[in-house]
XYZ file of C-alpha atoms in Angstrom:
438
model
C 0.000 0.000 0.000
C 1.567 3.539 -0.887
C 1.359 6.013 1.619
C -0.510 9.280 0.354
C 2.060 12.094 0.437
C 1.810 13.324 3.971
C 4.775 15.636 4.876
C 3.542 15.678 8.582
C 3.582 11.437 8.641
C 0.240 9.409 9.311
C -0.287 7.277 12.485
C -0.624 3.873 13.087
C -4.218 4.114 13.723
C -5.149 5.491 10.333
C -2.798 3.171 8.363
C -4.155 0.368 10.141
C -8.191 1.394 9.256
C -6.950 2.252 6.012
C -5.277 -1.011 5.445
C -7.606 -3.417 7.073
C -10.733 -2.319 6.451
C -13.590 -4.814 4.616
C -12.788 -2.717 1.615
C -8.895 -3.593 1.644
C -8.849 -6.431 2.946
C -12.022 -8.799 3.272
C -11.917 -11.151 5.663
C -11.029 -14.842 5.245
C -12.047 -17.914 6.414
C -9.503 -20.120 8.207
C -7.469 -20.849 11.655
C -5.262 -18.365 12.560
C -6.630 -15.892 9.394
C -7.176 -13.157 11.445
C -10.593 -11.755 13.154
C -13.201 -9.451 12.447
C -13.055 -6.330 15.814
C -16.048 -4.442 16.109
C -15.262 -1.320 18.762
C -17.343 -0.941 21.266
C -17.267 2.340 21.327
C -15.371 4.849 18.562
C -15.135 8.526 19.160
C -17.136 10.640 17.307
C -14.525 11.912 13.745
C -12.564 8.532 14.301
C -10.851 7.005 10.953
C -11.753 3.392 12.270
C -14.308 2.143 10.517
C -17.633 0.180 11.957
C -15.039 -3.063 12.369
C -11.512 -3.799 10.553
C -10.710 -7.753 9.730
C -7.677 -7.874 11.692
C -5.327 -10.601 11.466
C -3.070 -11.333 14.431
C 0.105 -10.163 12.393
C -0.012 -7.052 11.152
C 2.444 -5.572 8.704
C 2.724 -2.027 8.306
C 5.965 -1.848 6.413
C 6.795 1.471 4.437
C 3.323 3.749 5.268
C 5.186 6.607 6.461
C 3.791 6.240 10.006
C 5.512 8.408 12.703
C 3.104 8.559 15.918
C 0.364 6.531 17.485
C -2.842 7.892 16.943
C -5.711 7.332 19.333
C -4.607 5.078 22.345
C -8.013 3.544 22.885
C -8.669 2.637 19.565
C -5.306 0.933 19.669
C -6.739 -0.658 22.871
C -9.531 -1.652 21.038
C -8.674 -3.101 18.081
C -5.136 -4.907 18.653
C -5.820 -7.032 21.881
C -4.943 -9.758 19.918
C -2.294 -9.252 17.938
C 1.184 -11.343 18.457
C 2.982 -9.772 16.056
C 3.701 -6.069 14.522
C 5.914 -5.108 11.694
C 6.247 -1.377 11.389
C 9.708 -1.280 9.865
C 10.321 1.388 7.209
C 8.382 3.784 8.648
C 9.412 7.570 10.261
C 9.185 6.931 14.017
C 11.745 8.518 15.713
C 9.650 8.896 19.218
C 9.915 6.506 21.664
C 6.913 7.584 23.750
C 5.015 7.224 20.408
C 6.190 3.680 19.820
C 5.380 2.742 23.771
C 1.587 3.905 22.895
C 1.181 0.958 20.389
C 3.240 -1.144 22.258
C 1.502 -0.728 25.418
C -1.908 -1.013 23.789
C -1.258 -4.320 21.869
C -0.792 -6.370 25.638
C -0.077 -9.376 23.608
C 2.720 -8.238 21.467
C 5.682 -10.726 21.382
C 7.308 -9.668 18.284
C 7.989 -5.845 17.155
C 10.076 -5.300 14.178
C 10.973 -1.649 14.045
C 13.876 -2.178 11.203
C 14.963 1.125 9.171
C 12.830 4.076 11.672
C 15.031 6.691 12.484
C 15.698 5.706 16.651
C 19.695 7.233 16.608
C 19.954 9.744 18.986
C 16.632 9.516 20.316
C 15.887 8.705 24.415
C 13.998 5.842 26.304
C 12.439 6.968 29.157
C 12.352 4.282 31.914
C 8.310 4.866 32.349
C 7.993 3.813 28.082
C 10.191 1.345 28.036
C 7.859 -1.016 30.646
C 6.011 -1.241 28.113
C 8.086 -3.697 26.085
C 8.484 -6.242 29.337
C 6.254 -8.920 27.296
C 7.723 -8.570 23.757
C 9.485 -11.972 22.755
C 11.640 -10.627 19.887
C 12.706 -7.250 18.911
C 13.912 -5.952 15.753
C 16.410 -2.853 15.477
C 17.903 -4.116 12.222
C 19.324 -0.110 10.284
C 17.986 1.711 13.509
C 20.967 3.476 14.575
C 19.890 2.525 18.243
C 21.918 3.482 21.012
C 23.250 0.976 22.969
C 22.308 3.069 26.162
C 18.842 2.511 24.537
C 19.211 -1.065 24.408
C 20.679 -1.959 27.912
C 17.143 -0.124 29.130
C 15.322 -2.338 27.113
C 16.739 -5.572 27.921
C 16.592 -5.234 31.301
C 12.764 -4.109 31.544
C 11.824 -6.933 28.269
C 12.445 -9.502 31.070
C 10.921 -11.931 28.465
C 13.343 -11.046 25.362
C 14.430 -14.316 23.520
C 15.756 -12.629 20.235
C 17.287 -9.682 19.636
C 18.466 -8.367 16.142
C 20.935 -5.237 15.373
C 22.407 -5.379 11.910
C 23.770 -2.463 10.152
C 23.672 -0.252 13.422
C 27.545 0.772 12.997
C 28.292 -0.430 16.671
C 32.096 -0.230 16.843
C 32.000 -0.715 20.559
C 29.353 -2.025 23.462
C 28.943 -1.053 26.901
C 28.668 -3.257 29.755
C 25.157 -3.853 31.835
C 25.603 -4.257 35.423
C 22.214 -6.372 34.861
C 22.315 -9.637 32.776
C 19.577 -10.264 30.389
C 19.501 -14.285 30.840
C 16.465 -15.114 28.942
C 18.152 -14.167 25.440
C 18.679 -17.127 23.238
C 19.688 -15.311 20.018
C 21.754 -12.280 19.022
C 21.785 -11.558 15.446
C 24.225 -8.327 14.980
C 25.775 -9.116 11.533
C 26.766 -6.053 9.411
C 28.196 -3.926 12.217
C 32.536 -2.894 12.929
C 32.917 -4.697 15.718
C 36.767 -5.381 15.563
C 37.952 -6.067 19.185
C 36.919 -9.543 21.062
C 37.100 -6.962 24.183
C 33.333 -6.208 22.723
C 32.147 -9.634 22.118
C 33.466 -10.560 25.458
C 30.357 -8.020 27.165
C 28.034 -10.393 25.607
C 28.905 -13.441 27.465
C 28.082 -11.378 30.602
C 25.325 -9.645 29.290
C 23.698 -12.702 27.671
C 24.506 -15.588 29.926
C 21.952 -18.167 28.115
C 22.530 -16.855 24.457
C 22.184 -20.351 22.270
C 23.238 -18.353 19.109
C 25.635 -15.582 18.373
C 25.118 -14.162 14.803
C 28.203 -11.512 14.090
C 29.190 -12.452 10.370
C 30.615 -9.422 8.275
C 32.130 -8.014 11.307
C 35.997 -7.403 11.326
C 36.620 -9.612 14.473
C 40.577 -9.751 14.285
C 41.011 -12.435 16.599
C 39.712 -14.542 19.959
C 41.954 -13.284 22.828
C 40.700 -14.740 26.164
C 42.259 -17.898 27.660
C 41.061 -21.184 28.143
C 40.197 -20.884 31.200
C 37.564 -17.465 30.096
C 36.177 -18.589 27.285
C 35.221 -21.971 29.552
C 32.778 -19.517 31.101
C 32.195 -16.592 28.841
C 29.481 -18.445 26.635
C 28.180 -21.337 28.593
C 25.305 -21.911 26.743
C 25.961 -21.286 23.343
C 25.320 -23.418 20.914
C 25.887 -21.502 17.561
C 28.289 -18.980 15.944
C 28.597 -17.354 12.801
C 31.530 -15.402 11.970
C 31.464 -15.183 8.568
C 33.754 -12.425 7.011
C 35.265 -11.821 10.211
C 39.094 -10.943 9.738
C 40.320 -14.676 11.656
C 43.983 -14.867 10.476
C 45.160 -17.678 13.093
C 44.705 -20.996 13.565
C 44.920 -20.839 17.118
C 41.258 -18.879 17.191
C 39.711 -21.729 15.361
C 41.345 -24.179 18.389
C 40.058 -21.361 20.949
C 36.317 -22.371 19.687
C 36.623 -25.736 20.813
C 36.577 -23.822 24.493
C 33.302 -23.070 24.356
C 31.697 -25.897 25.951
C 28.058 -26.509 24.116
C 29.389 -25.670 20.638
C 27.731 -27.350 17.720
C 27.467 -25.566 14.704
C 29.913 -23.522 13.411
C 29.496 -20.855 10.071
C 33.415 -19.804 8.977
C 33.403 -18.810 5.597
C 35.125 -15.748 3.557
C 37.911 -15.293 6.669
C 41.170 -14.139 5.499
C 43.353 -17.520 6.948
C 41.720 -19.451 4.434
C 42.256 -17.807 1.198
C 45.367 -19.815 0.648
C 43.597 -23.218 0.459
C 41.300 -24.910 -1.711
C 37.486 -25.508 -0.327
C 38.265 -29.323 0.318
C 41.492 -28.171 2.281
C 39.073 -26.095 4.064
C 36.161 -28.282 5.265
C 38.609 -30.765 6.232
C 41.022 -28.633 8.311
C 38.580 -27.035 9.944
C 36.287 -30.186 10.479
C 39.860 -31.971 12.060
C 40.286 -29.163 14.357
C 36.893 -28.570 15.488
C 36.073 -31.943 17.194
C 33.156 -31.602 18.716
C 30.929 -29.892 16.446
C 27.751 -31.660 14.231
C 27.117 -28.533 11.530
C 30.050 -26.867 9.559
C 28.759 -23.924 7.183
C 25.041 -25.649 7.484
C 26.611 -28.871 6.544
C 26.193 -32.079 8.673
C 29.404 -33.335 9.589
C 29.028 -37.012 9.517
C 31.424 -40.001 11.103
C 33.453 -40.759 8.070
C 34.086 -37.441 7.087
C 35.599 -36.422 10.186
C 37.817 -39.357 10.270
C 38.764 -38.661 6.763
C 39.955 -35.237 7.667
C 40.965 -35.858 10.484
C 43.589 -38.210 8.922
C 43.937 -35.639 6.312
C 45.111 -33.080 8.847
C 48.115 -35.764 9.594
C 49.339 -36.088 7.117
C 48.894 -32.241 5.344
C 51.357 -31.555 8.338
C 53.737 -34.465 8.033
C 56.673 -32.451 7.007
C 56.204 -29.392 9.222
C 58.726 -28.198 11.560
C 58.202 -29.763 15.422
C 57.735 -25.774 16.564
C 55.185 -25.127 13.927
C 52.846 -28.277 14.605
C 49.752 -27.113 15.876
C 48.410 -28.955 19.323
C 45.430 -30.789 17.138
C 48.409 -32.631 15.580
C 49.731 -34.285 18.411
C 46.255 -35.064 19.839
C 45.461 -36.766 16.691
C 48.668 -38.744 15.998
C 48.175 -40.141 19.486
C 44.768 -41.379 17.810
C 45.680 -42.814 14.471
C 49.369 -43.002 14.732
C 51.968 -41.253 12.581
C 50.440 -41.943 9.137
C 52.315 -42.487 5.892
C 51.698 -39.726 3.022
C 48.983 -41.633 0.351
C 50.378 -43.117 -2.943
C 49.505 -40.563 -5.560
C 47.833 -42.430 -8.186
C 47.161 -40.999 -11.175
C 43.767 -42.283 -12.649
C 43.585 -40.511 -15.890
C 43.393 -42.231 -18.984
C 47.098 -42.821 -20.798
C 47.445 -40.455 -23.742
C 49.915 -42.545 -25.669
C 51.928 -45.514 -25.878
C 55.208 -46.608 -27.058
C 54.935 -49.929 -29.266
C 56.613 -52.377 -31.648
C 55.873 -52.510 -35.033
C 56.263 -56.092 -37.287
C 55.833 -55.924 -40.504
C 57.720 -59.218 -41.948
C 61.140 -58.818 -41.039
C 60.880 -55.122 -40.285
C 60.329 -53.942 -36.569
C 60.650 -50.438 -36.040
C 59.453 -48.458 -32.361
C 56.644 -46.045 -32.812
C 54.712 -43.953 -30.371
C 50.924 -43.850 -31.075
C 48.154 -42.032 -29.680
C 45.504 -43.604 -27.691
C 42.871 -41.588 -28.218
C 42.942 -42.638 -31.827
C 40.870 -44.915 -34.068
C 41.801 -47.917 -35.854
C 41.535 -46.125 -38.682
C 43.516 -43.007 -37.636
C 46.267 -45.603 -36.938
C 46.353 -47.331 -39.853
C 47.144 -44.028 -41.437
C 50.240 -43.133 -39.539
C 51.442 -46.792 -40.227
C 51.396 -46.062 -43.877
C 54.287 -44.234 -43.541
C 56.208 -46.542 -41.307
C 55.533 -49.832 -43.642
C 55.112 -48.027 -46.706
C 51.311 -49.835 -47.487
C 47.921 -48.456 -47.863
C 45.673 -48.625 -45.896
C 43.371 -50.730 -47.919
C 46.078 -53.139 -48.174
C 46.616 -53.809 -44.725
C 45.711 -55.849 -41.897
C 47.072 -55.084 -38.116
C 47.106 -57.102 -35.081
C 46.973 -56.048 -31.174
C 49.557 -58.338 -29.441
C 49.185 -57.810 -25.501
C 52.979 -58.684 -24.256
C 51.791 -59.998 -20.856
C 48.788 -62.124 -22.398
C 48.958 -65.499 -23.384
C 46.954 -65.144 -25.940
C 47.623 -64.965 -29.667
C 47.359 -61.859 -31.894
C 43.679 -59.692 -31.869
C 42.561 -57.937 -35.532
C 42.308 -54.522 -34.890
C 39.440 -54.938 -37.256
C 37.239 -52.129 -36.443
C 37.846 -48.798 -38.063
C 36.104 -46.584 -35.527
C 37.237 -48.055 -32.438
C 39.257 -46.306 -30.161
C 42.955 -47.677 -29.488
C 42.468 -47.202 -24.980
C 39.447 -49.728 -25.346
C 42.486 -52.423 -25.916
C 44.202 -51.349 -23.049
C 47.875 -50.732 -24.915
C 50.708 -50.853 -22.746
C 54.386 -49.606 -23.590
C 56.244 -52.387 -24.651
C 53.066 -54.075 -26.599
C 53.246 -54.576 -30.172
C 51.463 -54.126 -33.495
C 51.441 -56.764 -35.910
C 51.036 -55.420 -39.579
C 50.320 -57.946 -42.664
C 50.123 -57.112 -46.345
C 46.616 -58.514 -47.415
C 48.910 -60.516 -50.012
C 50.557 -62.490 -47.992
C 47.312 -63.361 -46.018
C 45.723 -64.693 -49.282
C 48.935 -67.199 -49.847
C 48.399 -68.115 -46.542
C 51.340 -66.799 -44.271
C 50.865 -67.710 -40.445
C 50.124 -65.611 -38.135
C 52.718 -65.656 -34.700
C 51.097 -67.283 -31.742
C-alpha cells in the first residue's frame, strides 16, 4: 500500500483502518486468518471504521507512520495481535512507539527495522512497556546501545534480539544480565575487538546463538580458562567475514563448551587453500561440532579429515605443529603420506611394429581410431591402408594376436601398454596363406 504524500507522517491508527478495512482487505475464512473487531465504542470523527478484519500479524511496512494515533482505539482493536511489523516507517519517538506497544498487551514480536531511533531517548516509564515482547527488531535503527541496555533489562521476556547495520564499533557493559536471550543476530556492524564480544557473554549468559558475520573480528583473545565460562550456553556462531587470520582462534572455539554448529566462511586464513582443504582442516580441528557452514558433519568425514590433517602436516617443523596434531597422531598413529595415483586415462603408448622382417618403435596415440592408426602406419611400412591388416599383441597375455578390425574403435578400449606390439600384414601375404605368430 503507498502512503498518500503526507509531509507531517500518518499514524498507526489510520494506516491500520486504512489497510484493514472490509474494503482492503475482506476477511477470510480459516485458523489463525485473522478476526473481524467491532469497537465498542469509537469517538465521534474517528478514521476506524464500523469493524476492521484484523489478522493477528499485522504488517505495516513502508506507510510513512511516525506517531500513534488514538490510544483507545489501539486498545480496542489490537488485543490480539502477536505480532507487529512497522519497519520502514518515520518513528523517531519513543513515547510514540510505547503507545502501540503498550496497547497491543499481547505483542511478542515488534520489528521496528529502518525508523530513524539514533539519537533519540527511552524513558524508563515507556520502556515497561516492552516487558512482554518476545523478539525485537532494530535491524538499520541506529539505536543506542544506552537505549538497548534499558530495554533488555525491563523486556524480562526477550528471547531474540536483532541489530544489523547499526555501525556499533563498541558495546557497553550492563551491570544487569539479560539471561532469557537465546539469540543475538548483529551481523553487518565494525565490531573489531573480542574486548566487545566478550560483554556479551556477561550480558547474555543463556545466548544459544551468536550471529556476528561481516564483522571485522581480528582475533579470539581470552584464555582457556575465560572462554570456559564466557558463553556457557551457546550453541551456535557465525563469523562469517570476520578478519580470523590464526589458527589458534579456530582451536580457541573448541573452548566453548556446548558448541555445535559452526558458520566460517570468507575469513582471510583461508584464502590460501582450496574448499576441500578447508572443510577438512577445519572439520579436524573442530572436534566436537555436528554442523560446519550448514553442513552435517558425519562419522566418516571427520575421520577422513581428520587423517587428512596428519598427514597435510607431516613435514612441518616440530615448533610449527599445531596442538590438534599431536592429539590426533596419538589417535591414528603417525600416518604415511597416500600413494599418488594418477587415474587418468594414458594419452599414448610406445609400441613395436612387425611388418615381416621389419620392426621399427613407434609412439601412437591412444585416443585414436583404428583407422587413424592405420594411417600413420602407412608411412612406417610403406602400405595403404586398404592393403593392410594389423594385429593387437598384448605382451603380458597369453593369448595370440587380436585384428584390430574395427575402423572406428578407439585404441584405450584395448588397453595398450608400452612395450606391446602391433602386428602389420600385407593382405597378399594373407591370401597365400602366411601364419600368423602365436
Amino acid at each position: 500500500m503507498e502512503p498518500p504524500q503526507d509531509v507531517f507522517g500518518r499514524t498507526f491508527v489510520e494506516v491500520m483502518s486504512e489497510k484493514y478495512s472490509p474494503e482492503n482487505f475482506p476477511v477470510r475464512r480459516g485458523p489463525g486468518i485473522g478476526v473481524v473487531v467491532v469497537p465498542i465504542t469509537c469517538p465521534q470523527g474517528s478514521p476506524m471504521k464500523d469493524r476492521l478484519n484484523l489478522p493477528s500479524i499485522l504488517v505495516l511496512t513502508g506507510c510513512g507512520i511516525n506517531r500513534a494515533g488514538d490510544q483507545a482505539e489501539i486498545a480496542a482493536f489490537c488485543a490480539h495481535v502477536i505480532e507487529l511489523d512497522l519497519s520502514h516507517n518515520k518513528l523517531q519517538d519513543w513515547q510514540e512507539i510505547s503507545k502501540i506497544v503498550s496497547n497491543t498487551p499481547n505483542l511478542e514480536f515488534l520489528n521496528l527495522s529502518s525508523n530513524p531511533l539514533g539519537g533519540m531517548t527511552l524513558e524508563p516509564r515507556w520502556a515497561e512497556c516492552f516487558s512482554r515482547v518476545r523478539r525485537l527488531v532494530f535491524n538499520n535503527t541506529q539505536v543506542s546501545w544506552d537505549t538497548l541496555l534499558l530495554l533488555t533489562r525491563e523486556t524480562t521476556e526477550l528471547e531474540e534480539l536483532f541489530l544489523c547495520l547499526n555501525e556499533y564499533s563498541s558495546v557497553s557493559a550492563s551491570s544487569m544480565a539479560c539471561p532469557s536471550l537465546r539469540l543475538l543476530h548483529i551481523t553487518d556492524n565494525s565490531l573489531k575487538d573480542w574486548a566487545e564480544v566478550r560483554k556479551f557473554g556477561s550480558m547474555f549468559p543463556s545466548l544459544d546463538t551468536l550471529i556476528m558475520a561481516n564483522n571485522n573480528l581480528a582475533s579470539i583473545e581470552d584464555s582457556k580458562d575465560i572462554l570456559l565460562r564466557l558463553f556457557p550456553k551457546l550453541r551456535s556462531i557465525n563469523l562469517h567475514n570476520s578478519g580470523l587470520n590464526r589458527w589458534e582462534d579456530i582451536e580457541k572455539l573448541n573452548f566453548f563448551p556446548r558448541l555445535e554448529e559452526v558458520r566460517l566462511q570468507g575469513i582471510p586464513l583461508l584464502q590460501t587453500y582450496t574448499n576441500t582443504e578447508q572443510r577438512s582442516l577445519m572439520v579436524a580441528q573442530l572436534p566436537s561440532i555436528s554442523l560446519l557452514n550448514g553442513s552435517v558433519v558425519t562419522d566418516s568425514e571427520r575421520e577422513d579429515a581428520e587423517r587428512f590433517f596428519i598427514r597435510y602436516h607431516l613435514d612441518y617443523p616440530e615448533e610449527e605443529l599445531p596442538y590438534r596434531y599431536h592429539s590426533l597422531v596419538t589417535k591414528y598413529g603417525k600416518l604415511e603420506p597416500l600413494a599418488e595415483i594418477d587415474l587418468r586415462p594414458r594419452c599414448r603408448a610406445e609400441v613395436e611394429v612387425h611388418c615381416e622382417e621389419k620392426v621399427e618403435q613407434l609412439s601412437i596415440r591412444l585416443d585414436q581410431t583404428v583407422a587413424e592408426l592405420k594411417k600413420q602406419l602407412t608411412t612406417v611400412v610403406q602400405l595403404s591402408t586398404s592393403s593392410m591388416r594389423i594385429y593387437y599383441i598384448d605382451k603380458c597375455s597369453a593369448f595370440g594376436p587380436e585384428e584390430m578390425k574395427y575402423n572406428t574403435r578407439a585404441l584405450h578400449s584395448y588397453s595398450i601398454q608400452d612395450g606391446d606390439e602391433i602386428l602389420v600384414v600385407p593382405k597378399t601375404k594373407l591370401k597365400a596363406g602366411v601364419q600368423l605368430p602365436k
